[in-house]
Amino acid sequence: MKEGLAGKIAKGFIGSKLTVLLMIVFMVIGVYSSFQIPREEEPQINVPMADIFVGYPGANPTEVESRVIKPLEKLISNIKGVEYVYSTSMKEQGMVIVQFYVGEDIERSFVKLYNEINKHMDEMPAGVTFPLVKTRSIDDVPMLGLTLWSENYDDYQLKQLAQELTDEIEKVGDVSATQKIGGRNRQLRVVLDKEKLAASGLDFLSVSEMIRVNNQQLVAGSFDKNDTEFLIETGKFLESAEDVENLVVGVQQNRPIYLRQIAKIQDGPEIPKNYVSLGFGQASEDAAQYNSEYPAVTISIAKRKGADAMKISDIILEKVEHLRTNLIPDDVHVEVTRNYGETASQKVSELLLHLLGAILAVTLVVMLAMGWRGGLVVFLSVPITFALTLLSYYILDYTLNRITLFALVFVTGIVVDDSIIIAENMHRHFKMKRLPFKQAAIYAINEVGNPTILATLTVIASVLPMAFVSGLMGPYMSPMPIGASIAMLLSLFVALTITPYLGVLFLREKEKKGKPVKEPKLLEDTFIYRMYAKFETPLIENKKKRWLFLGVTFLLLMGSVGMFFTNSVAVKMLPFDNKNEFQVVIDMPEGTTLERTAVVAKEISQFVAMQPQVVNYQSYVGTSAPITFNGLVRHYDLRGGSNMADIQVNLTDKKDRKDQSHDIAKAFRPGIQKIAAKFGANVKIVEVPPGPPVLSTIVAEIYGPDYKTQIEVADAVQQILINTDDVVDVDWMVEADQTEYQFVINKEKAMLYGVTPQQITQTMHMALSEHAVTQLYDEDASRQVQLIVSLDEKEKSTLQDISQIKIQSNQGNMVPVADLIEIKETIRDKSIYRKNQKRVVYVMADMAGALESPVYAILGMTDKLKQIPLPEGYSLEELYIK
């Protein structure tokens, strides 16, 4: 028989002593690579994304859209490589989200974006602030969360401690961004008394200006005397509350007016803008001892690209443990509320265990068919294949995550095929004993080698196209087809090099002295041949049976496809993963106070705390919880305001519970939604998705020529989704009506009184917005201390109180604001959303129930969509996009 490619390759390795050396080298570098490859929770996705923030003081959303957002969208859309441009036009500000195509070079993409924006800044309207560009990547997701809490310390003290702890954590290598969530900063507040202020002939602007001009220090220069240079520094910064109290802000009857005479000076924590707390669930050992919620501050820590999350987490936690001796007080607890390094390590270990189990199972099956010798050949060949695959991961800068390792588990059955085919045919020829062992081995490999090569390439051709899937799914899942293809190519290499050597070493059976030599069985006499012949011969010889068999096969195929349409089998893209966490996202109507939102979050937290699967939870009112991979795309880190809250729920480890995290979230939903309905809140339970993140499981995008009509149609779509089976957590991106009072200045009257409109607008802004006038220069403070001039909260709780604020006229008279304005009650303008330069209204929902695939919900609402009433001349067109 003429030697083919496979036979020639095998011939060079069968008798070579280098083969054993190569086996050892391959295993060593494979084990080395497995320790060197970084471990992380999710695969790296190379999708350049950026957020652009622009301010336009005084403008309404329509003006922001037409004058700022539209020009920005147009110039950004012209940048090569940009796939999507999303935007939001709000009161006095706008935001543009830019997403480039998958695989675009990150640095070049951002350079092009910066250059294009800077090049056209001269075309922006007067008053527009310079755009703030913030880039985004998967490494922005914190891999570690440390929550500081205490029974004896308040959030202000915890925030100061968190700042010191963060400074130490940032010294650890490969730590990129850190963030402190919760707690109050130090602030020096000058709380003016309206009556004393007016009696002294002063107003907000004059007092604020006196504070600002008294907080200056400057190197004036120098002078020379007697061949010596002397430096001169003029002025002195405000360094303490006492310095501020003793400021002279005016003169009345030739007597100085000190700031302490007309205001209270408060040096301490700022007014709460958010509430962060920690509580324990029934699954925690601390639940009995700590049965309340405690003020907390969370430190979230992200890693650099390509760094090992497991190693960094271990180093940080070890450092925090060491700092307990000299920095962290004994009565301050540090709870690890997120550790993706640990979960990544657990997932990798779990998948490696499954991989080993798969190898052992295959080895056992081979042993049953070929004996222990054949099993040993396969058992030694497969680990070498995986060792080389891990080396390829290391060379390609892949990380060990659930996708790359799943690729190995996925191809285990395919990878062993090559070695089994070669080993089995060698085993058969050895038993036939027609040729010497070495020649028989080469003949056997030559016989099945080329078909094995072709079969391997055919399987690769069927798997590899998955690497070219577009969108976020492409780079997310690409390690699987690429890793599987590499593993199959390497398995072919091992099958043609290592397996022949092992086959000659272990598969040839030595003849035992004194025993008669058994004649090898003919192929036709083997059990497998006789079994196949029994079933195949009738089909080959009988035409009716052949067509009957094909007909039954076709019917079974159609029956299996029909299960999708009859809902007998639910079809879903990816199954839910069993995580140890999920989030409860709370949205109250716009205009809800922080305290009211805190009440809702508190009641939901108490419900969560009573569940047996909950270890602990963190409540974030007025701010966002540390973002997950899902929250990165949904921009949950921008959630903030008095009407918003997040609850981070941490469950017991999955190995310690029977229920999947998705089933637990579904069980929690009815109780949480009951509480939400009582308060009129929109509450969503957000799980970490099994695949790449999306805006929501179901997203309806409503386009049209009139935004008001779009909102009306979106509302109708929202109601349809609410009434669709298995659809939950329905929401839309339209703000609730919020009352807004406009103080319309009577310019004529203002000028008669000697007051300018600018005085009125600046005074109201300063009195109501907690505006920082200047800073306190305290060298011991870890961060800048803002100096705020404001009114007491009681003196600005009604329109009557606010309108009675007095302004000093040019003549020195004190004029109430109420005499210069007309108050109009309106509804605040709603934000305008756009996608790819078109106005859009989003309606979002999730799936939970018997059928959890969005395709069923979409099919179920198609007929209902056609019944939505539209203005005359309008039609509704359904466009389903990826």
PDB file of N, CA and C in Angstrom, residues 42-49 99-107 136-139 471-479:
ATOM      1  N   GLU A  42     -15.726  36.597  32.800  1.00  0.00           N
ATOM      2  CA  GLU A  42     -16.274  36.710  31.457  1.00  0.00           C
ATOM      3  C   GLU A  42     -15.148  36.849  30.430  1.00  0.00           C
ATOM      4  N   PRO A  43     -15.401  36.465  29.186  1.00  0.00           N
ATOM      5  CA  PRO A  43     -14.379  36.638  28.136  1.00  0.00           C
ATOM      6  C   PRO A  43     -14.208  38.095  27.763  1.00  0.00           C
ATOM      7  N   GLN A  44     -13.042  38.437  27.249  1.00  0.00           N
ATOM      8  CA  GLN A  44     -12.768  39.796  26.807  1.00  0.00           C
ATOM      9  C   GLN A  44     -13.525  40.084  25.509  1.00  0.00           C
ATOM     10  N   ILE A  45     -14.142  41.263  25.450  1.00  0.00           N
ATOM     11  CA  ILE A  45     -14.863  41.677  24.246  1.00  0.00           C
ATOM     12  C   ILE A  45     -14.241  42.972  23.746  1.00  0.00           C
ATOM     13  N   ASN A  46     -13.767  42.947  22.531  1.00  0.00           N
ATOM     14  CA  ASN A  46     -13.104  44.110  21.950  1.00  0.00           C
ATOM     15  C   ASN A  46     -14.127  44.924  21.154  1.00  0.00           C
ATOM     16  N   VAL A  47     -14.902  45.736  21.873  1.00  0.00           N
ATOM     17  CA  VAL A  47     -15.908  46.606  21.258  1.00  0.00           C
ATOM     18  C   VAL A  47     -15.705  48.012  21.815  1.00  0.00           C
ATOM     19  N   PRO A  48     -15.061  48.910  21.077  1.00  0.00           N
ATOM     20  CA  PRO A  48     -14.854  50.273  21.582  1.00  0.00           C
ATOM     21  C   PRO A  48     -16.190  50.981  21.809  1.00  0.00           C
ATOM     22  N   MET A  49     -16.375  51.494  23.020  1.00  0.00           N
ATOM     23  CA  MET A  49     -17.579  52.242  23.378  1.00  0.00           C
ATOM     24  C   MET A  49     -17.176  53.488  24.153  1.00  0.00           C
ATOM     25  N   GLN A  99     -20.908  53.441  19.805  1.00  0.00           N
ATOM     26  CA  GLN A  99     -20.455  52.044  19.782  1.00  0.00           C
ATOM     27  C   GLN A  99     -19.856  51.748  18.421  1.00  0.00           C
ATOM     28  N   PHE A 100     -18.600  51.334  18.424  1.00  0.00           N
ATOM     29  CA  PHE A 100     -17.910  50.987  17.179  1.00  0.00           C
ATOM     30  C   PHE A 100     -18.184  49.516  16.835  1.00  0.00           C
ATOM     31  N   TYR A 101     -17.818  49.159  15.642  1.00  0.00           N
ATOM     32  CA  TYR A 101     -17.978  47.766  15.220  1.00  0.00           C
ATOM     33  C   TYR A 101     -17.078  46.860  16.052  1.00  0.00           C
ATOM     34  N   VAL A 102     -17.518  45.621  16.192  1.00  0.00           N
ATOM     35  CA  VAL A 102     -16.733  44.622  16.908  1.00  0.00           C
ATOM     36  C   VAL A 102     -15.404  44.415  16.197  1.00  0.00           C
ATOM     37  N   GLY A 103     -14.331  44.415  16.985  1.00  0.00           N
ATOM     38  CA  GLY A 103     -13.003  44.170  16.431  1.00  0.00           C
ATOM     39  C   GLY A 103     -12.248  45.413  16.013  1.00  0.00           C
ATOM     40  N   GLU A 104     -12.907  46.583  16.042  1.00  0.00           N
ATOM     41  CA  GLU A 104     -12.198  47.823  15.719  1.00  0.00           C
ATOM     42  C   GLU A 104     -11.115  48.087  16.754  1.00  0.00           C
ATOM     43  N   ASP A 105      -9.984  48.628  16.310  1.00  0.00           N
ATOM     44  CA  ASP A 105      -8.891  48.940  17.222  1.00  0.00           C
ATOM     45  C   ASP A 105      -9.348  49.997  18.230  1.00  0.00           C
ATOM     46  N   ILE A 106      -9.188  49.684  19.512  1.00  0.00           N
ATOM     47  CA  ILE A 106      -9.734  50.547  20.556  1.00  0.00           C
ATOM     48  C   ILE A 106      -9.051  51.917  20.567  1.00  0.00           C
ATOM     49  N   GLU A 107      -7.724  51.935  20.581  1.00  0.00           N
ATOM     50  CA  GLU A 107      -7.013  53.210  20.668  1.00  0.00           C
ATOM     51  C   GLU A 107      -7.270  54.080  19.439  1.00  0.00           C
ATOM     52  N   ARG A 136     -15.433  53.195  27.634  1.00  0.00           N
ATOM     53  CA  ARG A 136     -15.973  52.055  28.374  1.00  0.00           C
ATOM     54  C   ARG A 136     -15.355  50.764  27.863  1.00  0.00           C
ATOM     55  N   SER A 137     -15.165  49.824  28.769  1.00  0.00           N
ATOM     56  CA  SER A 137     -14.698  48.497  28.381  1.00  0.00           C
ATOM     57  C   SER A 137     -15.153  47.505  29.431  1.00  0.00           C
ATOM     58  N   ILE A 138     -15.012  46.223  29.110  1.00  0.00           N
ATOM     59  CA  ILE A 138     -15.444  45.184  30.040  1.00  0.00           C
ATOM     60  C   ILE A 138     -14.662  45.233  31.345  1.00  0.00           C
ATOM     61  N   ASP A 139     -13.447  45.785  31.284  1.00  0.00           N
ATOM     62  CA  ASP A 139     -12.631  45.867  32.497  1.00  0.00           C
ATOM     63  C   ASP A 139     -13.108  46.962  33.453  1.00  0.00           C
ATOM     64  N   GLY A 471     -22.256  41.424  15.988  1.00  0.00           N
ATOM     65  CA  GLY A 471     -22.752  41.920  17.263  1.00  0.00           C
ATOM     66  C   GLY A 471     -21.892  41.482  18.432  1.00  0.00           C
ATOM     67  N   LEU A 472     -22.389  41.731  19.646  1.00  0.00           N
ATOM     68  CA  LEU A 472     -21.646  41.365  20.847  1.00  0.00           C
ATOM     69  C   LEU A 472     -21.528  39.858  21.013  1.00  0.00           C
ATOM     70  N   MET A 473     -22.491  39.124  20.448  1.00  0.00           N
ATOM     71  CA  MET A 473     -22.454  37.671  20.570  1.00  0.00           C
ATOM     72  C   MET A 473     -21.201  37.099  19.901  1.00  0.00           C
ATOM     73  N   GLY A 474     -20.732  37.730  18.835  1.00  0.00           N
ATOM     74  CA  GLY A 474     -19.561  37.246  18.113  1.00  0.00           C
ATOM     75  C   GLY A 474     -18.319  37.155  18.973  1.00  0.00           C
ATOM     76  N   PRO A 475     -17.800  38.292  19.492  1.00  0.00           N
ATOM     77  CA  PRO A 475     -16.589  38.223  20.318  1.00  0.00           C
ATOM     78  C   PRO A 475     -16.803  37.500  21.635  1.00  0.00           C
ATOM     79  N   TYR A 476     -18.047  37.499  22.132  1.00  0.00           N
ATOM     80  CA  TYR A 476     -18.313  36.803  23.389  1.00  0.00           C
ATOM     81  C   TYR A 476     -18.145  35.294  23.225  1.00  0.00           C
ATOM     82  N   MET A 477     -18.690  34.754  22.118  1.00  0.00           N
ATOM     83  CA  MET A 477     -18.664  33.307  21.910  1.00  0.00           C
ATOM     84  C   MET A 477     -17.485  32.848  21.059  1.00  0.00           C
ATOM     85  N   SER A 478     -16.734  33.784  20.457  1.00  0.00           N
ATOM     86  CA  SER A 478     -15.658  33.385  19.535  1.00  0.00           C
ATOM     87  C   SER A 478     -14.596  32.481  20.159  1.00  0.00           C
ATOM     88  N   PRO A 479     -14.252  32.609  21.458  1.00  0.00           N
ATOM     89  CA  PRO A 479     -13.267  31.663  22.009  1.00  0.00           C
ATOM     90  C   PRO A 479     -13.697  30.216  21.902  1.00  0.00           C
TER      91      PRO A 479
END
